[in-house]
């Protein structure tokens, strides 16, 4: 610093006076600097009590929620609820409404304390095991009467509900059930608890369950309406397009293999056969008792808003819908038929490949309710979290009203799921949008689902009980960004955009007119809400491991301005890389890598008029087979390269290098299907690491 000149040095007092006067004058005209927003922090712990919610006296989650509600109307900064380490076992789902929301431009944040891994669980820990049958090594624990569940987790892995595989050829189906003649099956007549027994039929793209009413005289009588709803339509229980395994499940007598379990709600006893090396005095066993875990949603007039969940593990649910007389009449990606319909009188002879009576159900399909539900909500974020060991779809965003405990569906906007792990659950990962009329042609514009972001997640090992699911499905949504996720170990398709088979597009479909659909719904003249949806930069590998008629990326119906680009698809078990199914139109597909797939790009033009306007350019594949050609149906197809002997051009190498989560590391290696990644124990292991530390179908 230079020394002041003599002239300047002689005027310090005068200078100070002038500066003070100028500052005072400036204060009269300059706006005051706003005060920094003051964050309010509340503290919760699994053992928390009282209402103080301080670091010294943390409270429970419900008490913390009450504290938020008492303070958020006049927010001058964010409200942070800091969750200490441990397991927060819930006796009822957490419900967040407008009353729990951020206000005045601020956010309510539910987040893990520094270094903590909080777990919100809908399950009970099971202890107190004793041996019930030494000969069969069956162990038992008393869990209390009245508990129904469809899942059990042992050391973080889904155990197998007691079952026996059947030979389809041993059964003849009728309108009320199935008859068997093999003497080897006579024991079925004498099973106990017959009205809790189920049969599961794994087909081509559906995975169906029916509930037994009784067994006697070599005949299995099924509960209605589950039986009728499962034996008409497409890929049905009795005549699937692909005859996968057929199981009979959920009887004590089926306990015959290590890793199997059975629960008797009447006696309150849980039975389990340990796997080799499992000591029941130290084995971690989790029994899900809640059907959903977190419900975020208000109303269209008062939506839930400005809420963030960070660093939390969500686990331990069991959806019991299939345990009722409805069964699970799976249609596609978790949508199903329920209720009574005008079934053909000669089932299961007719309507095995569709009929008008079946079309009556289509506008009324239900969606599987998710473990974490978001509807009638805006500006809600889940980040750096885990969604694992859940008995259904992990996250449902803006699904139809029937899939939300709030009773209000759709209406989700600016919802984000990022930097999280979704894994080891019974159904799909994330389902965005509904399938009914209010989803595709809403009567209230506030119902429109829009601006949904699903980025930088690892989604894997799903569909453990309901196999016809995908990692991320967006149905009728305006503007989604599904990008830079890694998806692997899926029984069916990797990722999916669209719904409706083109039947709800402007002008409708002649194919569906011939089927009789428009006797039960309008033939719309205006577009659906699906537009501007993106799948970009995802790494999708090792999919289609159990089901058929799917692929790496699957589409349905019109989607103006949809973009599928820079994805790396690897290994589809011989099935398609890119699959445009019925009614698909207006998709741009560019700069994707398809390696070790079947036909790399296909369009199901059979019965699917109003398809095309595909721009398919600059993609690389190891299979040159495709039926999508330039100039046909308005398609632009060029500069797609077939690669041999692993000689990937630099552009393809760049796509492969950048696909998947952007967390500073390369994508996880492909796990062996027989030893899937992420099978760490829970709750001993659930939440044991942040998500990004984990390495790891068409209807005719």
Coordinates of N, CA and C in Angstrom, one line a residue, residues 295-388:
X295 N -46.7 -40.9 2.2 CA -47.7 -40.3 1.2 C -47.6 -38.8 1.2
X296 N -47.1 -38.3 0.1 CA -47.0 -36.8 0.0 C -48.0 -36.4 -1.0
X297 N -49.0 -35.6 -0.5 CA -50.1 -35.1 -1.4 C -51.1 -34.4 -0.7
X298 N -51.6 -33.3 -1.3 CA -52.7 -32.6 -0.8 C -53.9 -32.7 -1.6
X299 N -54.4 -31.5 -2.1 CA -55.5 -31.5 -3.0 C -55.1 -30.5 -4.2
X300 N -55.9 -30.5 -5.2 CA -55.6 -29.6 -6.3 C -55.6 -28.1 -5.8
X301 N -56.5 -27.8 -4.9 CA -56.6 -26.4 -4.4 C -55.5 -26.1 -3.4
X302 N -55.0 -27.2 -2.7 CA -54.0 -27.0 -1.7 C -53.0 -28.1 -1.8
X303 N -52.1 -28.1 -2.7 CA -51.2 -29.2 -2.9 C -50.1 -29.2 -1.8
X304 N -49.5 -30.3 -1.6 CA -48.2 -30.4 -0.8 C -47.1 -29.7 -1.7
X305 N -46.2 -29.0 -1.0 CA -45.2 -28.4 -1.9 C -43.9 -28.0 -1.1
X306 N -42.9 -27.9 -1.8 CA -41.6 -27.4 -1.2 C -41.2 -28.3 0.0
X307 N -41.0 -29.6 -0.3 CA -40.6 -30.5 0.7 C -39.4 -31.3 0.1
X308 N -38.4 -31.6 0.9 CA -37.2 -32.3 0.4 C -36.9 -33.4 1.4
X309 N -36.6 -34.6 0.9 CA -36.1 -35.7 1.7 C -34.7 -36.1 1.2
X310 N -33.8 -36.2 2.2 CA -32.4 -36.4 1.8 C -31.7 -37.3 2.7
X311 N -31.0 -38.3 2.1 CA -30.2 -39.2 2.9 C -30.9 -40.2 3.7
X312 N -32.1 -40.5 3.4 CA -33.0 -41.4 4.1 C -33.2 -42.7 3.4
X313 N -33.3 -43.8 4.1 CA -33.7 -45.1 3.6 C -35.1 -45.4 3.8
X314 N -35.9 -45.8 2.8 CA -37.3 -46.1 2.9 C -37.4 -47.6 2.7
X315 N -38.0 -48.4 3.6 CA -38.0 -49.8 3.5 C -39.1 -50.5 4.2
X316 N -39.4 -51.7 3.9 CA -40.3 -52.5 4.8 C -41.8 -52.4 4.6
X317 N -42.3 -52.6 3.3 CA -43.7 -52.5 3.1 C -44.2 -53.8 2.4
X318 N -45.5 -54.1 2.5 CA -46.1 -55.2 1.8 C -47.5 -54.9 1.4
X319 N -47.7 -54.7 0.0 CA -49.0 -54.4 -0.5 C -49.8 -55.7 -0.5
X320 N -51.0 -55.6 0.1 CA -51.8 -56.8 0.3 C -52.9 -57.0 -0.7
X321 N -53.0 -56.2 -1.8 CA -54.0 -56.3 -2.8 C -54.2 -57.7 -3.3
X322 N -53.1 -58.4 -3.7 CA -53.2 -59.7 -4.3 C -53.7 -60.8 -3.3
X323 N -53.7 -60.4 -2.0 CA -54.1 -61.4 -1.0 C -55.6 -61.5 -0.8
X324 N -56.3 -60.6 -1.5 CA -57.8 -60.6 -1.4 C -58.4 -61.5 -2.5
X325 N -59.7 -61.5 -2.5 CA -60.4 -62.2 -3.6 C -60.2 -61.6 -5.0
X326 N -59.5 -60.4 -5.0 CA -59.2 -59.8 -6.3 C -58.0 -60.5 -7.0
X327 N -57.1 -61.1 -6.2 CA -55.9 -61.6 -6.7 C -55.1 -60.5 -7.4
X328 N -54.3 -60.8 -8.4 CA -53.6 -59.8 -9.1 C -53.7 -60.2 -10.6
X329 N -54.7 -59.6 -11.3 CA -54.9 -59.8 -12.7 C -54.0 -58.8 -13.5
X330 N -52.8 -59.1 -13.5 CA -51.7 -58.3 -14.1 C -52.0 -58.0 -15.6
X331 N -51.9 -56.8 -16.0 CA -52.1 -56.4 -17.5 C -50.7 -56.0 -18.1
X332 N -50.1 -55.0 -17.5 CA -48.8 -54.6 -18.0 C -48.3 -53.5 -17.0
X333 N -47.0 -53.7 -16.7 CA -46.2 -52.8 -15.8 C -47.0 -52.4 -14.6
X334 N -47.6 -53.3 -13.9 CA -48.2 -53.1 -12.6 C -49.7 -52.6 -12.7
X335 N -50.2 -52.4 -13.8 CA -51.7 -52.1 -14.0 C -52.4 -53.4 -14.0
X336 N -53.6 -53.4 -13.4 CA -54.3 -54.7 -13.2 C -55.8 -54.5 -13.2
X337 N -56.6 -55.6 -13.4 CA -58.0 -55.6 -13.4 C -58.5 -56.0 -12.0
X338 N -59.6 -55.3 -11.6 CA -60.2 -55.7 -10.3 C -61.7 -55.5 -10.5
X339 N -62.5 -56.1 -9.7 CA -64.0 -55.9 -9.7 C -64.7 -56.9 -10.6
X340 N -66.0 -56.8 -10.7 CA -66.8 -57.7 -11.5 C -67.1 -57.1 -12.9
X341 N -67.1 -58.0 -13.9 CA -67.3 -57.6 -15.3 C -68.2 -58.5 -16.0
X342 N -68.6 -58.1 -17.2 CA -69.5 -59.0 -18.0 C -68.6 -60.0 -18.7
X343 N -68.2 -61.0 -18.0 CA -67.3 -61.9 -18.6 C -68.0 -62.8 -19.6
X344 N -67.3 -63.3 -20.6 CA -67.9 -64.3 -21.5 C -68.4 -65.5 -20.7
X345 N -69.5 -66.1 -21.1 CA -70.0 -67.2 -20.3 C -69.3 -68.5 -20.4
X346 N -68.4 -68.6 -21.4 CA -67.7 -69.9 -21.7 C -66.2 -69.9 -21.3
X347 N -65.9 -69.0 -20.4 CA -64.5 -68.9 -20.0 C -64.1 -70.3 -19.4
X348 N -62.8 -70.7 -19.7 CA -61.8 -70.0 -20.4 C -61.6 -70.4 -21.9
X349 N -62.7 -70.7 -22.5 CA -62.6 -71.1 -23.9 C -62.4 -69.9 -24.8
X350 N -63.3 -68.9 -24.7 CA -63.2 -67.7 -25.5 C -62.4 -66.6 -24.8
X351 N -62.1 -65.5 -25.5 CA -61.4 -64.3 -25.0 C -60.1 -64.7 -24.4
X352 N -59.4 -65.6 -25.1 CA -58.0 -65.9 -24.7 C -57.0 -65.0 -25.5
X353 N -57.5 -64.3 -26.5 CA -56.7 -63.3 -27.2 C -57.6 -62.1 -27.4
X354 N -58.3 -61.7 -26.4 CA -59.0 -60.4 -26.4 C -60.5 -60.6 -26.9
X355 N -61.3 -59.7 -26.5 CA -62.7 -59.7 -26.9 C -63.3 -58.4 -26.4
X356 N -64.6 -58.1 -26.9 CA -65.2 -56.8 -26.5 C -65.4 -56.7 -25.0
X357 N -65.8 -57.8 -24.3 CA -66.0 -57.7 -22.9 C -64.7 -57.3 -22.2
X358 N -63.6 -57.8 -22.7 CA -62.3 -57.4 -22.1 C -62.0 -55.9 -22.3
X359 N -62.4 -55.4 -23.5 CA -62.1 -54.0 -23.7 C -62.9 -53.1 -22.8
X360 N -64.0 -53.6 -22.2 CA -64.7 -52.8 -21.2 C -63.9 -52.5 -20.0
X361 N -62.9 -53.4 -19.7 CA -62.1 -53.2 -18.5 C -61.0 -52.2 -18.7
X362 N -60.5 -52.0 -20.0 CA -59.3 -51.3 -20.3 C -59.3 -49.8 -19.7
X363 N -60.4 -49.1 -19.9 CA -60.4 -47.7 -19.3 C -60.5 -47.7 -17.8
X364 N -60.6 -48.8 -17.2 CA -60.8 -48.9 -15.7 C -59.7 -49.7 -15.0
X365 N -58.6 -49.9 -15.6 CA -57.5 -50.6 -14.9 C -57.1 -49.8 -13.7
X366 N -56.6 -50.6 -12.8 CA -56.0 -50.0 -11.5 C -54.5 -49.9 -11.6
X367 N -53.9 -49.1 -10.8 CA -52.5 -49.1 -10.7 C -52.0 -49.6 -9.3
X368 N -50.9 -50.3 -9.3 CA -50.4 -50.7 -8.0 C -50.0 -49.5 -7.2
X369 N -50.5 -49.4 -5.9 CA -50.1 -48.3 -5.1 C -48.6 -48.5 -4.6
X370 N -47.9 -47.4 -4.7 CA -46.5 -47.5 -4.4 C -46.2 -47.4 -2.9
X371 N -45.0 -47.7 -2.5 CA -44.6 -47.6 -1.1 C -44.4 -46.1 -0.7
X372 N -43.9 -45.3 -1.6 CA -43.8 -43.9 -1.5 C -44.6 -43.2 -2.6
X373 N -45.6 -42.5 -2.2 CA -46.6 -41.9 -3.1 C -46.5 -40.4 -3.1
X374 N -46.6 -39.8 -4.3 CA -46.5 -38.4 -4.5 C -47.6 -38.0 -5.5
X375 N -48.6 -37.2 -5.0 CA -49.6 -36.7 -6.0 C -50.1 -35.4 -5.4
X376 N -50.8 -34.6 -6.3 CA -51.3 -33.3 -5.8 C -50.2 -32.6 -5.1
X377 N -49.1 -32.5 -5.7 CA -47.9 -31.9 -5.1 C -47.0 -31.2 -6.1
X378 N -46.2 -30.3 -5.6 CA -45.2 -29.6 -6.5 C -43.9 -29.3 -5.7
X379 N -42.8 -29.3 -6.4 CA -41.5 -29.0 -5.8 C -41.2 -29.9 -4.6
X380 N -41.2 -31.2 -4.9 CA -40.9 -32.2 -3.9 C -39.7 -33.0 -4.5
X381 N -38.7 -33.2 -3.6 CA -37.4 -33.8 -4.0 C -37.0 -34.9 -3.1
X382 N -36.6 -36.0 -3.7 CA -35.9 -37.1 -2.9 C -34.5 -37.2 -3.5
X383 N -33.5 -37.1 -2.6 CA -32.1 -37.1 -3.0 C -31.3 -37.9 -2.1
X384 N -30.2 -38.5 -2.6 CA -29.2 -39.3 -1.9 C -29.9 -40.2 -0.9
X385 N -30.9 -40.9 -1.4 CA -31.7 -41.8 -0.5 C -31.7 -43.2 -1.1
X386 N -32.3 -44.1 -0.3 CA -32.5 -45.5 -0.7 C -33.9 -45.9 -0.6
X387 N -34.4 -46.7 -1.6 CA -35.7 -47.3 -1.6 C -35.5 -48.8 -1.8
X388 N -35.5 -49.5 -0.8 CA -35.1 -50.9 -0.9 C -36.0 -51.8 -0.1

